[in-house]
Amino acid sequence: MVRFSVFCAALTALLLAEPAHADDNIVTVGMILPMTGQQASTGKQERAGAELYMQQHGDTVAGKKIVLEVKDDTGAADVTKRLAEELIGNDHAKVLMGFGLTPLALATAPVATEAKVPEIVSAAATAMITEKSPYIVRTSFTLPQASAPMAEWAAKNGIKKVVTVVADYGPGIDAEKWFSETFEKNGGSVAEKIRVPLKNPDFAPFLQRVKDDAPDAVFVFVPSGQGAIFMKEFVERGLDKSGIKLIGTGDVTDDDLLADIGDAALGAVTTHHYSAAHDSPENKAFVAAFEKANNGMRPNFMAVGAYDGMALIYQALEKTKGDASGDALLAASVIPMALLGGIFSLWITRTPFSVSAAIGFVALFGIAAMDGILILSYYHLSLESGLSRVNAMLQTCRTQLRPVMMTCIVACVGLLPAAFSSGIGSQVQRPLALVVVGGMLLAPALILLVLPVLVLKFCRAQELPEELPREGAT
Ligand code: DHB
């Protein structure tokens, strides 16, 4: 929830701070995925998930047209970072999404922080990713979330000795740690912890070591897309026949690959946050729609991460809609406030309304609107720096007191002689001067007292939380 607030705040700030040349009504979502290379199946599933959401919900939300810009980083972190910079700099992307592997999400974190652009991690799953930028929000999952329940299940189901085999990088190390610690806490023992290279893994020699250790089960984590090769080698090495049970996180029994894995998957037990077989009407409808839109391809957890990522963007846009127009209305609300002083000074001096007075009102509107914008823009900056709404407004009033007073005093003092002159030609300039002087005498009080109350009551901008959570947010 807190991260959703940050997300909304960042999105609002970006929508308000739009450069003049970009189209105000387009929200470009820069989706960076491995569309080619070892992790290509993740890219294919993620893209299809995001597109299905747009197909089902339309490409317009809260008056903004959503444009999905998919870029292929081939799974290389330096490419991901460059693409993120280009998407923000050249394509004016308001949101970045995707990231098929942990290092790719991490490479983008400083870019998102620097540009204050939300980064939705819809695939990568090392627990600490969300700590790397307050602009990161995750719609995928974490490995501790999947590994600890597996350990509890194993300990309760007669498994006493396990060997772990994990891909040797962030999520694999998370899986190994959370499985081992939970399993040992529940009375089990981990005979050996094996780490396999992420790139082009050959599982055969590692599986031979597992066989030699003769555990009750082997716990495995490999990233999405590698499960079929692992399972094939598991069977080829005869581990299935040797009584070693295969357990792991659901990445190895990836729904996308189950058909390729075939009978080798029989007897394997995995834990995960999503299964295409989940028996709920919502999931059945999702799977049917996904398969229909993608020539029968079965969705896996990556597709769901991207589908949910798009849902997050749509909901955030719904929540922040109207911010810009609301601000414009609030800034304009100072105009009638300034009007009061002008009318009062005409009334008290018994001066009839004239062309000169009308020009005075026009000048008054301009100065008052400028002061209103000063207040609103500083208020948004203070919100972005992490202050609560009330504190942001107090700070705004404190720091903007001087500029608001200066503009009013300059206009007032400059026209004071004309307002009280009685020489030849003074009838022409006096109404104008009276309106501006009267308006400017009253305006600062209204702008600094009434406008802040209106902003706090009606401005829908999301505030950033004062303190961001360091743990647990996904
Ligand atoms: C990650 C990648 C995967 O394909 C997966 O299934 C889990 C985690 C990752 O790199 O974070």
CSV table of C-alpha atoms and ligand atoms in Angstrom, one decimal:
chain,number,residue,atom,x,y,z
A,1,MET,CA,0.0,0.0,0.0
A,2,VAL,CA,2.8,2.4,0.9
A,3,ARG,CA,4.6,1.5,-2.3
A,4,PHE,CA,1.4,2.1,-4.2
A,5,SER,CA,1.3,5.6,-2.7
A,6,VAL,CA,4.9,6.3,-3.7
A,7,PHE,CA,4.0,4.9,-7.1
A,8,CYS,CA,1.0,7.2,-7.4
A,9,ALA,CA,3.0,10.2,-6.2
A,10,ALA,CA,5.8,9.6,-8.7
A,11,LEU,CA,3.3,9.1,-11.5
A,12,THR,CA,1.5,12.3,-10.6
A,13,ALA,CA,4.7,14.3,-10.4
A,14,LEU,CA,5.7,13.0,-13.8
A,15,LEU,CA,2.3,13.8,-15.3
A,16,LEU,CA,2.5,17.3,-13.9
A,17,ALA,CA,6.1,17.9,-14.9
A,18,GLU,CA,5.6,17.0,-18.5
A,19,PRO,CA,8.0,18.8,-20.9
A,20,ALA,CA,6.3,21.1,-23.4
A,21,HIS,CA,7.0,19.0,-26.5
A,22,ALA,CA,5.6,15.7,-25.3
A,23,ASP,CA,2.0,14.8,-25.7
A,24,ASP,CA,0.2,15.4,-22.5
A,25,ASN,CA,-2.4,12.7,-23.2
A,26,ILE,CA,-0.1,9.8,-23.8
A,27,VAL,CA,1.5,7.7,-21.1
A,28,THR,CA,4.3,5.6,-22.5
A,29,VAL,CA,5.1,2.5,-20.6
A,30,GLY,CA,8.7,1.4,-21.4
A,31,MET,CA,8.8,-2.4,-21.1
A,32,ILE,CA,12.3,-3.7,-21.0
A,33,LEU,CA,12.5,-7.5,-21.5
A,34,PRO,CA,14.8,-10.2,-22.7
A,35,MET,CA,13.0,-11.0,-26.0
A,36,THR,CA,16.0,-12.9,-27.3
A,37,GLY,CA,18.7,-15.0,-25.7
A,38,GLN,CA,18.5,-17.5,-22.8
A,39,GLN,CA,15.6,-15.7,-21.0
A,40,ALA,CA,13.5,-15.1,-24.1
A,41,SER,CA,10.5,-17.2,-22.8
A,42,THR,CA,10.2,-14.7,-19.9
A,43,GLY,CA,10.1,-11.8,-22.4
A,44,LYS,CA,7.4,-13.6,-24.5
A,45,GLN,CA,5.2,-14.3,-21.5
A,46,GLU,CA,5.6,-10.9,-20.0
A,47,ARG,CA,4.7,-9.1,-23.2
A,48,ALA,CA,1.7,-11.3,-23.8
A,49,GLY,CA,0.5,-10.6,-20.2
A,50,ALA,CA,0.7,-6.9,-20.5
A,51,GLU,CA,-0.9,-6.9,-24.0
A,52,LEU,CA,-3.8,-9.0,-22.7
A,53,TYR,CA,-4.5,-6.6,-19.9
A,54,MET,CA,-4.6,-3.7,-22.4
A,55,GLN,CA,-6.8,-5.7,-24.8
A,56,GLN,CA,-9.3,-6.4,-22.0
A,57,HIS,CA,-9.3,-2.9,-20.5
A,58,GLY,CA,-8.7,-0.7,-23.5
A,59,ASP,CA,-5.8,1.5,-24.2
A,60,THR,CA,-7.2,4.7,-22.5
A,61,VAL,CA,-7.4,5.3,-18.8
A,62,ALA,CA,-8.4,8.5,-17.0
A,63,GLY,CA,-8.2,10.3,-20.3
A,64,LYS,CA,-4.7,9.2,-21.1
A,65,LYS,CA,-3.7,6.9,-24.0
A,66,ILE,CA,-1.4,4.1,-22.9
A,67,VAL,CA,1.4,3.2,-25.3
A,68,LEU,CA,3.4,0.1,-24.6
A,69,GLU,CA,6.9,0.4,-25.9
A,70,VAL,CA,8.7,-3.0,-25.7
A,71,LYS,CA,12.5,-3.1,-25.9
A,72,ASP,CA,14.7,-6.2,-26.0
A,73,ASP,CA,17.7,-6.0,-23.6
A,74,THR,CA,18.8,-9.6,-24.6
A,75,GLY,CA,19.3,-10.2,-20.8
A,76,ALA,CA,22.3,-8.0,-20.6
A,77,ALA,CA,22.3,-5.5,-17.7
A,78,ASP,CA,24.3,-2.7,-19.5
A,79,VAL,CA,21.8,-2.9,-22.4
A,80,THR,CA,18.9,-2.7,-19.9
A,81,LYS,CA,20.3,0.4,-18.3
A,82,ARG,CA,20.9,2.1,-21.7
A,83,LEU,CA,17.4,1.3,-22.8
A,84,ALA,CA,15.9,2.7,-19.6
A,85,GLU,CA,17.8,6.0,-20.1
A,86,GLU,CA,16.7,6.1,-23.7
A,87,LEU,CA,13.1,5.4,-22.9
A,88,ILE,CA,13.0,8.2,-20.4
A,89,GLY,CA,15.1,10.7,-22.3
A,90,ASN,CA,13.8,10.1,-25.9
A,91,ASP,CA,10.4,8.4,-25.6
A,92,HIS,CA,9.3,10.3,-22.4
A,93,ALA,CA,8.3,7.0,-20.8
A,94,LYS,CA,6.4,7.7,-17.6
A,95,VAL,CA,6.8,4.2,-16.2
A,96,LEU,CA,9.4,1.4,-16.7
A,97,MET,CA,8.3,-2.2,-16.4
A,98,GLY,CA,9.6,-5.8,-16.9
A,99,PHE,CA,13.1,-6.9,-16.0
A,100,GLY,CA,13.5,-10.6,-16.7
A,101,LEU,CA,16.4,-11.1,-14.3
A,102,THR,CA,17.5,-9.6,-11.0
A,103,PRO,CA,20.7,-7.9,-12.3
A,104,LEU,CA,18.6,-6.2,-15.0
A,105,ALA,CA,16.2,-4.7,-12.4
A,106,LEU,CA,19.1,-3.6,-10.3
A,107,ALA,CA,20.9,-1.9,-13.2
A,108,THR,CA,17.7,0.2,-13.7
A,109,ALA,CA,17.3,1.2,-10.1
A,110,PRO,CA,19.6,4.3,-10.2
A,111,VAL,CA,18.1,5.4,-13.4
A,112,ALA,CA,14.6,5.3,-11.9
A,113,THR,CA,15.7,7.1,-8.8
A,114,GLU,CA,17.5,9.8,-10.7
A,115,ALA,CA,14.7,10.4,-13.1
A,116,LYS,CA,12.0,9.8,-10.4
A,117,VAL,CA,10.3,7.4,-12.8
A,118,PRO,CA,8.4,4.4,-11.3
A,119,GLU,CA,10.0,1.0,-12.0
A,120,ILE,CA,7.6,-1.9,-11.9
A,121,VAL,CA,9.5,-5.1,-11.4
A,122,SER,CA,7.1,-7.6,-12.9
A,123,ALA,CA,9.5,-10.6,-13.3
A,124,ALA,CA,12.7,-10.5,-11.2
A,125,ALA,CA,12.4,-11.9,-7.7
A,126,THR,CA,15.4,-11.4,-5.4
A,127,ALA,CA,13.9,-10.1,-2.1
A,128,MET,CA,16.2,-7.0,-1.8
A,129,ILE,CA,15.3,-5.5,-5.2
A,130,THR,CA,12.6,-3.2,-3.8
A,131,GLU,CA,15.2,-1.7,-1.4
A,132,LYS,CA,17.3,-0.4,-4.2
A,133,SER,CA,15.0,2.6,-5.1
A,134,PRO,CA,11.9,4.1,-3.5
A,135,TYR,CA,10.6,4.2,-7.1
A,136,ILE,CA,10.5,0.4,-7.4
A,137,VAL,CA,7.3,-1.5,-6.9
A,138,ARG,CA,7.0,-5.2,-7.6
A,139,THR,CA,4.2,-7.3,-9.0
A,140,SER,CA,6.1,-10.5,-9.3
A,141,PHE,CA,7.1,-12.4,-6.2
A,142,THR,CA,10.1,-13.2,-4.0
A,143,LEU,CA,12.1,-16.4,-3.6
A,144,PRO,CA,11.8,-16.4,0.3
A,145,GLN,CA,8.0,-16.4,-0.2
A,146,ALA,CA,8.2,-19.6,-2.3
A,147,SER,CA,11.1,-21.4,-0.6
A,148,ALA,CA,10.2,-21.3,3.1
A,149,PRO,CA,6.8,-23.1,2.6
A,150,MET,CA,8.6,-25.7,0.6
A,151,ALA,CA,10.9,-26.4,3.5
A,152,GLU,CA,8.0,-26.6,5.9
A,153,TRP,CA,6.2,-29.1,3.6
A,154,ALA,CA,9.3,-31.2,3.2
A,155,ALA,CA,9.9,-31.4,6.9
A,156,LYS,CA,6.3,-32.5,7.6
A,157,ASN,CA,6.3,-35.1,4.8
A,158,GLY,CA,9.1,-37.4,5.9
A,159,ILE,CA,12.0,-35.7,4.1
A,160,LYS,CA,15.0,-35.6,6.4
A,161,LYS,CA,18.1,-35.0,4.2
A,162,VAL,CA,18.2,-32.6,1.3
A,163,VAL,CA,20.7,-31.3,-1.2
A,164,THR,CA,20.0,-27.9,-2.7
A,165,VAL,CA,20.8,-27.0,-6.3
A,166,VAL,CA,20.3,-23.3,-7.2
A,167,ALA,CA,21.3,-20.9,-10.0
A,168,ASP,CA,24.3,-19.0,-8.7
A,169,TYR,CA,23.0,-15.4,-8.4
A,170,GLY,CA,20.5,-13.3,-6.3
A,171,PRO,CA,17.3,-15.4,-6.4
A,172,GLY,CA,19.1,-18.7,-6.2
A,173,ILE,CA,21.0,-17.5,-3.1
A,174,ASP,CA,17.7,-16.3,-1.5
A,175,ALA,CA,16.1,-19.7,-2.3
A,176,GLU,CA,19.0,-21.6,-0.8
A,177,LYS,CA,19.1,-19.5,2.3
A,178,TRP,CA,15.4,-19.5,3.0
A,179,PHE,CA,14.9,-23.2,2.2
A,180,SER,CA,17.9,-24.3,4.3
A,181,GLU,CA,17.2,-22.2,7.3
A,182,THR,CA,13.5,-23.1,7.5
A,183,PHE,CA,14.2,-26.8,6.8
A,184,GLU,CA,16.9,-27.0,9.5
A,185,LYS,CA,14.6,-25.1,12.0
A,186,ASN,CA,12.0,-27.8,11.3
A,187,GLY,CA,14.4,-30.6,12.1
A,188,GLY,CA,15.8,-31.4,8.6
A,189,SER,CA,19.4,-31.4,7.5
A,190,VAL,CA,21.0,-30.0,4.3
A,191,ALA,CA,23.8,-32.3,3.2
A,192,GLU,CA,25.2,-30.1,0.4
A,193,LYS,CA,24.5,-26.7,-1.2
A,194,ILE,CA,25.3,-26.7,-4.9
A,195,ARG,CA,25.4,-23.5,-7.0
A,196,VAL,CA,25.2,-23.7,-10.8
A,197,PRO,CA,26.2,-20.9,-13.2
A,198,LEU,CA,23.3,-18.9,-14.5
A,199,LYS,CA,24.6,-18.7,-18.1
A,200,ASN,CA,24.3,-21.9,-20.2
A,201,PRO,CA,24.2,-24.3,-17.3
A,202,ASP,CA,25.1,-27.9,-17.8
A,203,PHE,CA,23.3,-29.6,-14.9
A,204,ALA,CA,24.8,-33.1,-15.5
A,205,PRO,CA,27.9,-32.9,-13.3
A,206,PHE,CA,25.9,-31.3,-10.5
A,207,LEU,CA,23.2,-33.9,-10.6
A,208,GLN,CA,25.8,-36.6,-10.4
A,209,ARG,CA,27.0,-35.0,-7.1
A,210,VAL,CA,23.4,-35.0,-5.9
A,211,LYS,CA,23.1,-38.7,-6.8
A,212,ASP,CA,26.3,-39.5,-4.9
A,213,ASP,CA,25.0,-37.7,-1.8
A,214,ALA,CA,21.9,-39.9,-1.9
A,215,PRO,CA,19.5,-37.4,-0.1
A,216,ASP,CA,15.8,-38.0,0.4
A,217,ALA,CA,15.2,-35.0,-1.9
A,218,VAL,CA,16.9,-32.4,-4.1
A,219,PHE,CA,15.6,-28.8,-3.7
A,220,VAL,CA,16.0,-26.8,-6.9
A,221,PHE,CA,15.8,-23.2,-8.1
A,222,VAL,CA,16.5,-22.4,-11.7
A,223,PRO,CA,15.1,-19.2,-13.4
A,224,SER,CA,12.0,-19.5,-15.6
A,225,GLY,CA,12.9,-21.2,-19.0
A,226,GLN,CA,15.6,-23.5,-17.6
A,227,GLY,CA,13.3,-26.0,-16.0
A,228,ALA,CA,12.9,-28.3,-19.0
A,229,ILE,CA,16.7,-28.8,-19.4
A,230,PHE,CA,17.0,-29.5,-15.7
A,231,MET,CA,14.2,-32.0,-15.6
A,232,LYS,CA,15.5,-33.7,-18.7
A,233,GLU,CA,18.9,-34.2,-17.2
A,234,PHE,CA,17.3,-35.3,-13.9
A,235,VAL,CA,15.7,-38.2,-15.7
A,236,GLU,CA,18.7,-38.9,-17.9
A,237,ARG,CA,20.9,-39.3,-14.9
A,238,GLY,CA,18.4,-41.7,-13.4
A,239,LEU,CA,17.7,-39.6,-10.3
A,240,ASP,CA,14.0,-40.2,-10.7
A,241,LYS,CA,14.5,-43.9,-10.4
A,242,SER,CA,16.9,-43.6,-7.5
A,243,GLY,CA,14.2,-42.5,-5.1
A,244,ILE,CA,15.5,-38.9,-4.8
A,245,LYS,CA,12.4,-36.7,-4.7
A,246,LEU,CA,12.4,-33.5,-6.7
A,247,ILE,CA,11.2,-30.4,-4.8
A,248,GLY,CA,11.6,-26.8,-5.5
A,249,THR,CA,10.1,-23.4,-6.2
A,250,GLY,CA,7.6,-23.4,-9.1
A,251,ASP,CA,10.1,-21.8,-11.4
A,252,VAL,CA,11.3,-25.3,-12.3
A,253,THR,CA,7.8,-26.6,-13.2
A,254,ASP,CA,7.1,-23.4,-15.1
A,255,ASP,CA,3.6,-23.7,-16.7
A,256,ASP,CA,5.0,-22.5,-20.0
A,257,LEU,CA,7.4,-25.5,-20.2
A,258,LEU,CA,5.2,-28.3,-18.7
A,259,ALA,CA,4.3,-29.7,-22.0
A,260,ASP,CA,8.0,-30.0,-23.0
A,261,ILE,CA,8.9,-31.4,-19.6
A,262,GLY,CA,6.3,-34.2,-20.0
A,263,ASP,CA,6.3,-37.2,-17.6
A,264,ALA,CA,9.5,-36.1,-16.0
A,265,ALA,CA,7.5,-33.7,-13.9
A,266,LEU,CA,5.4,-36.5,-12.4
A,267,GLY,CA,6.1,-36.7,-8.7
A,268,ALA,CA,7.8,-33.4,-8.4
A,269,VAL,CA,6.5,-31.1,-5.7
A,270,THR,CA,6.9,-27.3,-6.0
A,271,THR,CA,5.6,-24.3,-4.2
A,272,HIS,CA,4.7,-21.0,-6.0
A,273,HIS,CA,2.4,-18.0,-5.9
A,274,TYR,CA,0.8,-18.9,-9.2
A,275,SER,CA,-0.2,-22.0,-11.2
A,276,ALA,CA,-2.2,-22.0,-14.4
A,277,ALA,CA,-4.1,-24.9,-12.9
A,278,HIS,CA,-5.4,-22.8,-10.0
A,279,ASP,CA,-9.1,-23.6,-9.6
A,280,SER,CA,-10.8,-20.3,-9.4
A,281,PRO,CA,-13.3,-18.7,-11.9
A,282,GLU,CA,-11.0,-15.7,-12.3
A,283,ASN,CA,-8.0,-17.8,-13.1
A,284,LYS,CA,-9.9,-20.0,-15.5
A,285,ALA,CA,-11.1,-16.9,-17.4
A,286,PHE,CA,-7.6,-15.5,-17.4
A,287,VAL,CA,-6.0,-18.7,-18.8
A,288,ALA,CA,-8.7,-19.1,-21.4
A,289,ALA,CA,-8.3,-15.4,-22.6
A,290,PHE,CA,-4.5,-15.7,-22.6
A,291,GLU,CA,-4.5,-19.0,-24.6
A,292,LYS,CA,-7.0,-17.5,-27.1
A,293,ALA,CA,-4.9,-14.4,-27.6
A,294,ASN,CA,-1.7,-16.3,-27.9
A,295,ASN,CA,-2.3,-19.4,-30.1
A,296,GLY,CA,-2.8,-21.7,-27.2
A,297,MET,CA,0.3,-20.7,-25.2
A,298,ARG,CA,-0.3,-21.4,-21.5
A,299,PRO,CA,0.4,-18.4,-19.2
A,300,ASN,CA,3.0,-18.8,-16.5
A,301,PHE,CA,3.8,-16.6,-13.5
A,302,MET,CA,5.7,-14.1,-15.7
A,303,ALA,CA,2.6,-13.4,-17.7
A,304,VAL,CA,0.7,-12.8,-14.5
A,305,GLY,CA,3.4,-10.4,-13.2
A,306,ALA,CA,3.1,-8.3,-16.3
A,307,TYR,CA,-0.7,-8.5,-16.3
A,308,ASP,CA,-0.7,-7.3,-12.7
A,309,GLY,CA,1.9,-4.6,-13.5
A,310,MET,CA,-0.5,-3.1,-16.2
A,311,ALA,CA,-3.4,-3.3,-13.7
A,312,LEU,CA,-1.2,-1.3,-11.2
A,313,ILE,CA,-0.5,1.4,-13.8
A,314,TYR,CA,-4.2,1.6,-14.7
A,315,GLN,CA,-5.3,1.8,-11.1
A,316,ALA,CA,-2.6,4.4,-10.3
A,317,LEU,CA,-3.7,6.6,-13.2
A,318,GLU,CA,-7.3,6.3,-12.1
A,319,LYS,CA,-6.3,7.3,-8.6
A,320,THR,CA,-4.3,10.3,-9.8
A,321,LYS,CA,-6.5,11.5,-12.6
A,322,GLY,CA,-7.5,15.1,-12.6
A,323,ASP,CA,-4.5,16.2,-10.5
A,324,ALA,CA,-3.4,18.6,-13.2
A,325,SER,CA,-6.8,20.0,-13.9
A,326,GLY,CA,-7.5,20.2,-10.1
A,327,ASP,CA,-4.3,22.2,-9.7
A,328,ALA,CA,-5.3,24.5,-12.4
A,329,LEU,CA,-8.7,25.1,-10.7
A,330,LEU,CA,-7.0,25.7,-7.4
A,331,ALA,CA,-4.5,28.1,-8.9
A,332,ALA,CA,-7.4,29.9,-10.6
A,333,SER,CA,-9.3,30.1,-7.3
A,334,VAL,CA,-7.1,33.0,-6.2
A,335,ILE,CA,-8.6,35.1,-8.9
A,336,PRO,CA,-11.9,35.7,-7.2
A,337,MET,CA,-10.0,36.2,-4.0
A,338,ALA,CA,-8.0,39.1,-5.5
A,339,LEU,CA,-11.2,40.4,-7.2
A,340,LEU,CA,-12.7,41.1,-3.7
A,341,GLY,CA,-10.0,43.6,-2.8
A,342,GLY,CA,-10.4,45.4,-6.2
A,343,ILE,CA,-14.2,45.6,-5.9
A,344,PHE,CA,-13.9,46.8,-2.3
A,345,SER,CA,-11.5,49.6,-3.1
A,346,LEU,CA,-13.8,50.8,-6.0
A,347,TRP,CA,-16.8,50.7,-3.7
A,348,ILE,CA,-15.2,52.6,-0.8
A,349,THR,CA,-13.8,55.3,-3.0
A,350,ARG,CA,-17.2,55.6,-4.9
A,351,THR,CA,-15.4,55.0,-8.2
A,352,PRO,CA,-17.6,53.8,-11.0
A,353,PHE,CA,-16.5,50.7,-13.1
A,354,SER,CA,-14.7,51.8,-16.2
A,355,VAL,CA,-12.4,50.6,-19.0
A,356,SER,CA,-9.5,51.7,-16.8
A,357,ALA,CA,-10.9,49.6,-13.8
A,358,ALA,CA,-11.3,46.6,-16.1
A,359,ILE,CA,-7.7,46.8,-17.2
A,360,GLY,CA,-6.8,47.0,-13.5
A,361,PHE,CA,-8.7,43.7,-12.9
A,362,VAL,CA,-6.8,42.0,-15.7
A,363,ALA,CA,-3.5,43.0,-14.2
A,364,LEU,CA,-4.7,41.8,-10.8
A,365,PHE,CA,-5.7,38.4,-12.1
A,366,GLY,CA,-2.3,37.9,-13.6
A,367,ILE,CA,-0.4,38.7,-10.4
A,368,ALA,CA,-2.8,36.6,-8.3
A,369,ALA,CA,-2.6,33.6,-10.6
A,370,MET,CA,1.2,33.8,-10.6
A,371,ASP,CA,1.2,33.7,-6.7
A,372,GLY,CA,-1.2,30.8,-6.8
A,373,ILE,CA,1.1,28.8,-9.0
A,374,LEU,CA,4.0,29.6,-6.7
A,375,ILE,CA,2.2,28.1,-3.8
A,376,LEU,CA,1.0,25.0,-5.7
A,377,SER,CA,4.3,24.2,-7.4
A,378,TYR,CA,6.3,24.5,-4.1
A,379,TYR,CA,3.7,22.4,-2.4
A,380,HIS,CA,4.2,19.6,-4.9
A,381,LEU,CA,8.0,19.8,-4.6
A,382,SER,CA,7.7,19.5,-0.8
A,383,LEU,CA,5.4,16.5,-1.2
A,384,GLU,CA,7.9,14.9,-3.4
A,385,SER,CA,10.7,15.4,-0.9
A,386,GLY,CA,8.7,13.1,1.4
A,387,LEU,CA,6.8,15.6,3.7
A,388,SER,CA,3.3,14.9,4.7
A,389,ARG,CA,0.5,17.0,3.2
A,390,VAL,CA,0.2,19.3,6.2
A,391,ASN,CA,3.9,19.7,6.7
A,392,ALA,CA,4.4,20.3,3.0
A,393,MET,CA,1.8,23.1,3.1
A,394,LEU,CA,3.3,24.7,6.3
A,395,GLN,CA,6.7,24.7,4.7
A,396,THR,CA,5.2,26.1,1.5
A,397,CYS,CA,3.6,29.0,3.3
A,398,ARG,CA,6.7,29.7,5.3
A,399,THR,CA,9.0,29.9,2.3
A,400,GLN,CA,6.6,31.5,-0.1
A,401,LEU,CA,5.5,34.2,2.3
A,402,ARG,CA,8.3,36.5,1.1
A,403,PRO,CA,7.9,36.1,-2.7
A,404,VAL,CA,4.1,36.5,-2.4
A,405,MET,CA,4.4,39.6,-0.2
A,406,MET,CA,7.1,41.0,-2.6
A,407,THR,CA,4.9,40.7,-5.7
A,408,CYS,CA,2.0,42.3,-3.9
A,409,ILE,CA,3.9,45.1,-2.3
A,410,VAL,CA,5.8,46.0,-5.5
A,411,ALA,CA,2.5,46.2,-7.4
A,412,CYS,CA,0.8,48.1,-4.6
A,413,VAL,CA,3.5,50.6,-3.8
A,414,GLY,CA,4.2,51.2,-7.5
A,415,LEU,CA,0.6,52.2,-8.1
A,416,LEU,CA,-0.1,54.0,-4.8
A,417,PRO,CA,0.7,57.5,-6.2
A,418,ALA,CA,-1.6,56.9,-9.2
A,419,ALA,CA,-4.4,55.7,-6.8
A,420,PHE,CA,-4.4,58.9,-4.9
A,421,SER,CA,-3.5,61.4,-7.6
A,422,SER,CA,-6.0,64.2,-8.5
A,423,GLY,CA,-4.1,66.1,-11.2
A,424,ILE,CA,-5.1,66.4,-14.9
A,425,GLY,CA,-5.7,63.0,-16.5
A,426,SER,CA,-5.9,61.2,-13.1
A,427,GLN,CA,-9.5,60.0,-13.9
A,428,VAL,CA,-8.0,57.7,-16.5
A,429,GLN,CA,-5.3,56.0,-14.3
A,430,ARG,CA,-7.0,56.2,-10.9
A,431,PRO,CA,-9.5,53.3,-11.3
A,432,LEU,CA,-6.8,51.0,-12.6
A,433,ALA,CA,-4.5,51.9,-9.8
A,434,LEU,CA,-7.3,51.6,-7.1
A,435,VAL,CA,-8.2,48.1,-8.3
A,436,VAL,CA,-4.6,46.9,-8.2
A,437,VAL,CA,-3.8,48.5,-4.9
A,438,GLY,CA,-7.0,47.2,-3.2
A,439,GLY,CA,-6.6,43.8,-4.7
A,440,MET,CA,-3.0,43.5,-3.7
A,441,LEU,CA,-3.7,44.6,-0.1
A,442,LEU,CA,-6.1,41.7,0.4
A,443,ALA,CA,-4.6,39.1,-1.9
A,444,PRO,CA,-1.6,38.0,0.3
A,445,ALA,CA,-3.8,37.2,3.2
A,446,LEU,CA,-6.2,35.1,1.0
A,447,ILE,CA,-3.4,33.4,-1.0
A,448,LEU,CA,-1.5,32.4,2.2
A,449,LEU,CA,-4.5,31.5,4.3
A,450,VAL,CA,-7.4,30.5,2.2
A,451,LEU,CA,-5.6,28.8,-0.7
A,452,PRO,CA,-3.6,26.4,1.5
A,453,VAL,CA,-6.9,25.3,3.2
A,454,LEU,CA,-8.5,24.7,-0.3
A,455,VAL,CA,-5.4,22.8,-1.5
A,456,LEU,CA,-5.3,20.6,1.6
A,457,LYS,CA,-9.0,19.9,1.2
A,458,PHE,CA,-9.3,19.4,-2.5
A,459,CYS,CA,-5.9,18.6,-4.0
A,460,ARG,CA,-5.8,14.9,-4.8
A,461,ALA,CA,-2.1,14.5,-5.2
A,462,GLN,CA,-0.8,11.5,-3.3
A,463,GLU,CA,1.7,12.3,-0.6
A,464,LEU,CA,4.9,10.3,-0.2
A,465,PRO,CA,5.1,8.5,3.1
A,466,GLU,CA,7.5,10.2,5.6
A,467,GLU,CA,9.3,6.9,6.1
A,468,LEU,CA,9.7,4.2,3.4
A,469,PRO,CA,9.6,0.6,4.6
A,470,ARG,CA,13.0,-1.1,4.3
A,471,GLU,CA,11.7,-4.6,4.3
A,472,GLY,CA,8.8,-6.8,3.3
A,473,ALA,CA,7.3,-4.6,0.6
A,474,THR,CA,7.0,-6.3,-2.8
B,1,DHB,C1,14.4,-14.4,-11.5
B,1,DHB,C2,14.3,-14.8,-12.8
B,1,DHB,C3,13.4,-15.9,-13.1
B,1,DHB,O1,13.2,-16.3,-14.3
B,1,DHB,C4,12.7,-16.5,-12.1
B,1,DHB,O2,11.9,-17.5,-12.4
B,1,DHB,C5,12.9,-16.1,-10.8
B,1,DHB,C6,13.7,-15.0,-10.5
B,1,DHB,C7,15.4,-13.3,-11.2
B,1,DHB,O3,16.4,-13.2,-11.9
B,1,DHB,O4,15.1,-12.6,-10.2
